[in-house]
Amino acid sequence: MIPARADMIDADAAAREAGSVHALAVKRELDWLTAVIETRLEILFTDQAGSGPLVPPPTLDPASALGQLVADVSLSTDDRIVLALSLAPQIRPALLDPFFLNNTALDRPFSEFGGQFSAQTGGFQPTGETALFLLAGTDMSARAQGLGVFASHEPLKRARLITLDAASAGAPALSGLLTPAAGLAERLLTGAEGKPDHEPGFPAQRLHTRLAWHDLVLAPEVMDQVEHIAAWVCHEGRILRDWGLERALKPGYRALFFGPPGTGKTLTAALLGQRAGADVYRVDLSMVVSKYIGETEKNLARLFDQAANQNWILFFDEADALFGARTATASSHDRYANQEVAYLLQRVEDCPCLVILATNLRDNIDAAFLRRFQSIVGFTRPSALERERLWAGVLGETVPMESDVSLPDLARDHDLAGGSILNVVRHAAVSALRRGADRVASADLQAGIVSEARKEGRIP
């Protein structure tokens, strides 16, 4: 038996240790998959006829994450076999060891099993062919019917629960690796959504903020647009399903935030997620963009698939690096760059969640994108009244201040955006402590304002 890697999830251990209704449901499903594999192999080696469901699936606890998923997505028995097969390498890899059997007549593995050998784990990695073998064996008519499980309109693909990699050139169509959606194994075992931002190679980081919606200071017309986006995210299901607009409207929402640095674009994205109870992921462009043709699209495809499956909000900061205007086709490099932008346009438009692009300059974004945004929100530098609210919000009632500090005077005399005000307060707090004071004085704040002006190049 090939031992599981230490970083793989053991459903049996999880069920014993936690007694979790979720882990127990997954354990029962994998026990059932083991019986399906044994029965299918017995049929193959005894030359019996047989296709379709081999062993009745277990009844799952409706309170378990797997039970809820099967009910919500209406997974058939065939769907459950394929889903369990995709999960097995991550949860109970030894379950697939029977597929290492060799055809003694030819001294090589059975081609009927499909699959790939993992040099990294030493385990069997199922492919689409492996799934089709379990569903239909060698029965040609049943195999033709089994292909439907992988159709884009069927539950597994429609709900983005599995990924079937594209086959290499000249290889059978189902020879690509079969894998579950990112984070699905953890979600089914624990009932909680996995947070992949700490995984090596994951091209996005989750945005956090300890501020609340009432801390957001924007011009009234900008705030109205942001509230409109928040209302869509919170009521999308009602609008599309209950009101019947899903026939005409695509799910998801696309918004462009533009404006000077420090005016609240990133904070607004984070607070929209907080308001909707959804995770917000800021895309790390350095990990997405590749110099190799086709790799950028591949990286983004994985990210969009995960976002759609887990209902994230995607936030592309400095988005013009990816979504910039297309150029005249003067070389093959230009042609591929334009294809990349066209691909991004399609993925953003098809994404069923909120996608926010942020840029300092609206004109840097390709005009083809602008037509497809539901909201284009221009963030402006705050007015004097808004600056006073920002100063009060940052300093609050907890920062000790000398009596010479006047927030109205600071707001009136210094045209600073919210990000700059944060920097000034940080500088002033450090300055006060460096001189041994226990209160922030006006001079400390003025020194911070000068420091910020130098950074922005407004004074030498």
CSV table of C-alpha atoms in Angstrom, one decimal, residues 78-285:
chain,number,residue,atom,x,y,z
A,78,ASP,CA,-23.0,8.9,-11.6
A,79,ASP,CA,-22.2,12.5,-10.6
A,80,ARG,CA,-21.4,11.3,-7.0
A,81,ILE,CA,-19.1,8.6,-8.3
A,82,VAL,CA,-17.1,11.1,-10.4
A,83,LEU,CA,-17.0,13.6,-7.6
A,84,ALA,CA,-15.8,11.0,-5.0
A,85,LEU,CA,-13.2,9.8,-7.5
A,86,SER,CA,-11.8,13.4,-7.9
A,87,LEU,CA,-11.6,13.8,-4.1
A,88,ALA,CA,-9.9,10.4,-3.4
A,89,PRO,CA,-6.3,11.5,-4.1
A,90,GLN,CA,-6.6,14.4,-1.6
A,91,ILE,CA,-8.5,12.5,1.1
A,92,ARG,CA,-7.8,8.8,0.9
A,93,PRO,CA,-5.2,8.1,-1.9
A,94,ALA,CA,-4.7,4.4,-1.0
A,95,LEU,CA,-8.3,3.9,-2.1
A,96,LEU,CA,-7.1,4.1,-5.8
A,97,ASP,CA,-4.2,1.6,-5.4
A,98,PRO,CA,-6.2,-1.2,-7.1
A,99,PHE,CA,-5.7,0.7,-10.4
A,100,PHE,CA,-2.0,-0.1,-10.2
A,101,LEU,CA,-2.8,-3.7,-11.3
A,102,ASN,CA,-0.8,-4.8,-14.3
A,103,ASN,CA,-2.1,-6.6,-17.3
A,104,THR,CA,0.1,-9.7,-17.0
A,105,ALA,CA,-0.5,-10.7,-20.7
A,106,LEU,CA,1.1,-7.4,-21.8
A,107,ASP,CA,3.2,-6.6,-18.7
A,108,ARG,CA,1.8,-3.1,-18.5
A,109,PRO,CA,-1.1,-1.2,-16.7
A,110,PHE,CA,-4.6,-1.8,-17.9
A,111,SER,CA,-5.4,0.9,-20.5
A,112,GLU,CA,-9.1,0.7,-19.4
A,113,PHE,CA,-8.2,2.4,-16.1
A,114,GLY,CA,-6.9,5.6,-17.6
A,115,GLY,CA,-5.1,7.6,-14.9
A,116,GLN,CA,-1.6,8.9,-14.4
A,117,PHE,CA,1.1,8.0,-12.0
A,118,SER,CA,2.1,10.9,-9.7
A,119,ALA,CA,5.9,11.1,-9.4
A,120,GLN,CA,5.4,13.6,-6.5
A,121,THR,CA,3.2,11.4,-4.3
A,122,GLY,CA,3.6,8.0,-5.8
A,123,GLY,CA,-0.1,7.7,-6.1
A,124,PHE,CA,-2.7,7.0,-8.8
A,125,GLN,CA,-4.2,10.2,-10.3
A,126,PRO,CA,-7.6,9.6,-11.9
A,127,THR,CA,-8.4,11.0,-15.3
A,128,GLY,CA,-11.7,11.3,-17.2
A,129,GLU,CA,-11.1,7.8,-18.6
A,130,THR,CA,-10.9,6.4,-15.0
A,131,ALA,CA,-14.3,8.0,-14.2
A,132,LEU,CA,-15.8,6.6,-17.4
A,133,PHE,CA,-14.5,3.1,-16.6
A,134,LEU,CA,-16.2,3.2,-13.2
A,135,LEU,CA,-19.5,4.5,-14.8
A,136,ALA,CA,-19.7,2.1,-17.7
A,137,GLY,CA,-16.9,-0.4,-17.8
A,138,THR,CA,-16.3,-1.6,-21.4
A,139,ASP,CA,-20.0,-1.3,-22.5
A,140,MET,CA,-19.8,1.1,-25.5
A,141,SER,CA,-23.4,2.3,-25.3
A,142,ALA,CA,-23.1,3.0,-21.5
A,143,ARG,CA,-19.8,4.8,-22.1
A,144,ALA,CA,-21.4,7.0,-24.7
A,145,GLN,CA,-24.1,7.8,-22.1
A,146,GLY,CA,-21.5,8.3,-19.4
A,147,LEU,CA,-19.8,11.1,-21.3
A,148,GLY,CA,-22.8,13.3,-20.5
A,149,VAL,CA,-21.6,13.7,-16.9
A,150,PHE,CA,-18.8,16.0,-18.2
A,151,ALA,CA,-21.1,18.3,-20.2
A,152,SER,CA,-20.9,21.9,-19.3
A,153,HIS,CA,-24.7,22.1,-18.6
A,154,GLU,CA,-24.6,19.1,-16.2
A,155,PRO,CA,-24.4,19.5,-12.4
A,156,LEU,CA,-20.7,18.8,-11.9
A,157,LYS,CA,-19.5,21.3,-14.5
A,158,ARG,CA,-22.3,23.8,-14.0
A,159,ALA,CA,-21.6,24.0,-10.3
A,160,ARG,CA,-17.8,24.0,-11.0
A,161,LEU,CA,-17.2,21.1,-8.7
A,162,ILE,CA,-14.6,19.4,-10.8
A,163,THR,CA,-12.0,20.2,-13.3
A,164,LEU,CA,-11.1,18.0,-16.2
A,165,ASP,CA,-7.8,19.1,-17.7
A,166,ALA,CA,-7.5,19.5,-21.5
A,167,ALA,CA,-5.9,16.4,-23.1
A,168,SER,CA,-2.5,16.9,-24.7
A,169,ALA,CA,-2.3,16.9,-28.5
A,170,GLY,CA,-3.3,13.6,-30.1
A,171,ALA,CA,-4.4,12.1,-26.7
A,172,PRO,CA,-7.9,10.8,-26.0
A,173,ALA,CA,-10.3,13.5,-25.0
A,174,LEU,CA,-10.8,12.2,-21.4
A,175,SER,CA,-7.1,11.6,-20.7
A,176,GLY,CA,-6.8,14.9,-18.7
A,177,LEU,CA,-6.5,14.8,-14.9
A,178,LEU,CA,-9.7,14.9,-12.9
A,179,THR,CA,-9.5,17.1,-9.9
A,180,PRO,CA,-12.0,18.7,-7.5
A,181,ALA,CA,-12.5,22.4,-7.2
A,182,ALA,CA,-10.0,24.2,-5.0
A,183,GLY,CA,-10.9,24.1,-1.4
A,184,LEU,CA,-13.8,21.6,-2.0
A,185,ALA,CA,-12.2,18.8,0.0
A,186,GLU,CA,-11.7,21.0,3.1
A,187,ARG,CA,-15.2,22.4,2.8
A,188,LEU,CA,-16.8,19.0,2.6
A,189,LEU,CA,-14.8,17.6,5.5
A,190,THR,CA,-15.2,20.6,7.9
A,191,GLY,CA,-18.3,22.4,6.6
A,192,ALA,CA,-16.2,25.6,6.4
A,193,GLU,CA,-14.9,27.3,3.2
A,194,GLY,CA,-11.2,26.8,2.7
A,195,LYS,CA,-9.1,29.9,2.5
A,196,PRO,CA,-6.5,29.3,-0.1
A,197,ASP,CA,-4.6,32.6,0.2
A,198,HIS,CA,-1.8,30.9,2.2
A,199,GLU,CA,-1.3,28.1,-0.3
A,200,PRO,CA,2.0,28.3,-2.3
A,201,GLY,CA,1.4,29.7,-5.8
A,202,PHE,CA,-2.1,31.0,-5.1
A,203,PRO,CA,-2.2,34.3,-7.1
A,204,ALA,CA,-4.4,36.3,-4.7
A,205,GLN,CA,-4.6,37.5,-1.1
A,206,ARG,CA,-7.7,38.0,1.0
A,207,LEU,CA,-8.4,41.6,1.9
A,208,HIS,CA,-9.1,42.3,5.6
A,209,THR,CA,-10.2,45.4,7.3
A,210,ARG,CA,-11.2,46.2,10.9
A,211,LEU,CA,-13.1,49.2,9.7
A,212,ALA,CA,-16.9,49.1,9.3
A,213,TRP,CA,-19.3,50.5,6.7
A,214,HIS,CA,-19.9,53.7,8.7
A,215,ASP,CA,-16.1,54.4,8.5
A,216,LEU,CA,-16.3,54.8,4.7
A,217,VAL,CA,-16.1,58.5,3.8
A,218,LEU,CA,-17.0,59.2,0.2
A,219,ALA,CA,-18.6,62.0,-1.7
A,220,PRO,CA,-22.4,61.5,-1.6
A,221,GLU,CA,-22.7,60.7,-5.3
A,222,VAL,CA,-19.9,58.2,-5.1
A,223,MET,CA,-21.4,56.6,-1.9
A,224,ASP,CA,-24.7,56.2,-3.8
A,225,GLN,CA,-23.0,54.2,-6.5
A,226,VAL,CA,-21.3,52.0,-4.0
A,227,GLU,CA,-24.5,51.4,-2.1
A,228,HIS,CA,-26.1,50.4,-5.5
A,229,ILE,CA,-23.3,47.7,-5.9
A,230,ALA,CA,-23.8,46.5,-2.3
A,231,ALA,CA,-27.6,46.2,-2.9
A,232,TRP,CA,-27.0,44.0,-6.0
A,233,VAL,CA,-24.5,41.7,-4.2
A,234,CYS,CA,-26.9,41.3,-1.2
A,235,HIS,CA,-30.1,40.8,-3.3
A,236,GLU,CA,-28.8,39.1,-6.5
A,237,GLY,CA,-30.6,35.8,-5.9
A,238,ARG,CA,-33.9,37.5,-5.3
A,239,ILE,CA,-33.5,39.7,-8.4
A,240,LEU,CA,-32.5,36.8,-10.7
A,241,ARG,CA,-34.5,33.9,-9.4
A,242,ASP,CA,-37.5,35.2,-7.5
A,243,TRP,CA,-38.2,38.0,-10.0
A,244,GLY,CA,-37.4,35.8,-13.0
A,245,LEU,CA,-34.7,38.1,-14.5
A,246,GLU,CA,-32.2,35.2,-14.8
A,247,ARG,CA,-33.6,34.7,-18.3
A,248,ALA,CA,-32.3,38.1,-19.4
A,249,LEU,CA,-29.5,39.0,-17.0
A,250,LYS,CA,-26.2,37.3,-16.4
A,251,PRO,CA,-25.3,36.5,-12.8
A,252,GLY,CA,-22.4,38.6,-11.4
A,253,TYR,CA,-21.6,42.2,-11.5
A,254,ARG,CA,-18.7,44.1,-13.0
A,255,ALA,CA,-17.5,47.5,-11.6
A,256,LEU,CA,-14.6,49.8,-12.4
A,257,PHE,CA,-13.2,52.0,-9.6
A,258,PHE,CA,-10.9,54.8,-10.8
A,259,GLY,CA,-9.4,57.8,-9.1
A,260,PRO,CA,-6.3,59.1,-7.4
A,261,PRO,CA,-4.4,56.9,-4.9
A,262,GLY,CA,-5.6,56.9,-1.3
A,263,THR,CA,-9.2,57.8,-2.1
A,264,GLY,CA,-10.8,54.6,-0.8
A,265,LYS,CA,-10.9,52.1,-3.7
A,266,THR,CA,-9.3,49.2,-1.9
A,267,LEU,CA,-11.2,49.9,1.4
A,268,THR,CA,-14.5,50.1,-0.5
A,269,ALA,CA,-13.8,46.7,-2.1
A,270,ALA,CA,-13.0,45.2,1.4
A,271,LEU,CA,-16.2,46.7,2.9
A,272,LEU,CA,-18.4,45.5,0.1
A,273,GLY,CA,-17.2,42.0,0.9
A,274,GLN,CA,-17.9,42.6,4.6
A,275,ARG,CA,-21.4,43.9,3.8
A,276,ALA,CA,-22.2,40.9,1.6
A,277,GLY,CA,-20.6,38.3,3.8
A,278,ALA,CA,-18.2,37.3,1.0
A,279,ASP,CA,-14.4,37.0,0.9
A,280,VAL,CA,-12.6,39.6,-1.2
A,281,TYR,CA,-9.4,38.5,-3.0
A,282,ARG,CA,-6.9,41.0,-4.3
A,283,VAL,CA,-5.3,39.5,-7.4
A,284,ASP,CA,-1.5,39.5,-7.3
A,285,LEU,CA,-0.6,40.4,-10.9
